[in-house]
Amino acid sequence: MTTLTIRTPDDWHLHFRDGDMLTETVPATARCFQRAIVMPNLAPPVVNATLAMAYKERILAARPAGSTFEPLMTLYLTNATTGQDIIDAKAVGVVAAKLYPAGATTNSSAAVTDLEAMYPIFDVMAEQGMLLLVHGEVTDHHIDIFDREKVFIDQKMSKIVAAFPHLKVVFEHITTSDAAHFVNDASDNVAATITPQHLLLNRNDLLVGGVRPHNFCLPVLKRNTHQAVLRQMVQSGSPKFFLGTDSAPHAKEAKENACGCAGCYSAWSAIELYAHVFEELGALDKLEGFASDHGADFYGLPRNEGTITLMRQEWTLPEEIILPDGRPIVPFFAGQQVSWKLQN
Ligand code: DOR
Ligand code: ZN
């Protein structure tokens, strides 16, 4: 096969950041995705309808000329979120709210400290048809970082899902066989996004032969047996799993640092990297469902009408990209070869 045409895909989990960074990140995503679920972990975070709409306008202003790309906005849940915040956000088109356990990741210090106290908010979300997007890791210091997703399932996620059967829940960027099986076995109201890095890499790619900060993201890469189960799940074509890159740019100096930031900037190669994985799995026929159908169906949004075409062509990702403020950033998979390329 030398070309592959699929329905235009969407990215169901993405970090655009803000300010002049948008002139880098928005075109990078709009080059192949029609829509993206925009994460709200700005500093300060996007906690209400007014902030979400203002952020949406800044994103729209950064689109390349002629682009019809559509940002789908989300709310950042805090201890202070009210039911009215949810109702107001839904009324202006916000589609989902993001639950970060406080301290779990980048800009999450303002987030939720007591998950059970959020239950009245989850009730309103279920009533309003607003999705709950979950960063599924506990943050307790005594829990090993490699176990934090599994412990979150056992202590928190299983309870949320049981208590709110009508709430649509996306378990974001899953990394373990535990999460994959949990989602697979759960009701149709529970689904998961999977990133390119968690399909392509395992913790050896982070730690063997030296620490590789550009492969550091959260939840952290896990052992290869977990990676294998994530790959099986996408290979199965199950509608419970869909594309969410978690593309999360940090300048090179912030990644190559004594306390390096978590996040892989994958927007420049996202759909190509997924194609690379699906080809390795002998499952290119499943790429369209994963990238273009399952997410829209789960969110209750129409599937896109257009198509994109990928060509079988070896190309090498740049070692660096220069951000609008002049700082370099190292894209995910920098300097490595990918065998599919989006046709422009
Ligand atoms: O690696 C990550 N980076 N994981 C997250 O959950 C957040 C993200 C970011 O915002 O940098
Ligand atoms: Zn994220």
Short mmCIF file of C-alpha atoms in Angstrom, two decimals, residues 17 74 85 101 120 248 276:
data_model
loop_
_atom_site.label_atom_id
_atom_site.label_comp_id
_atom_site.label_asym_id
_atom_site.label_seq_id
_atom_site.Cartn_x
_atom_site.Cartn_y
_atom_site.Cartn_z
CA ARG A 17 -0.61 26.64 25.53
CA THR A 74 -12.80 22.20 28.20
CA ASP A 85 -20.03 26.89 36.31
CA PRO A 101 -5.71 15.35 40.82
CA PRO A 120 -22.25 16.91 43.21
CA ALA A 248 2.37 19.12 25.12
CA HIS A 276 3.52 3.90 11.63
#
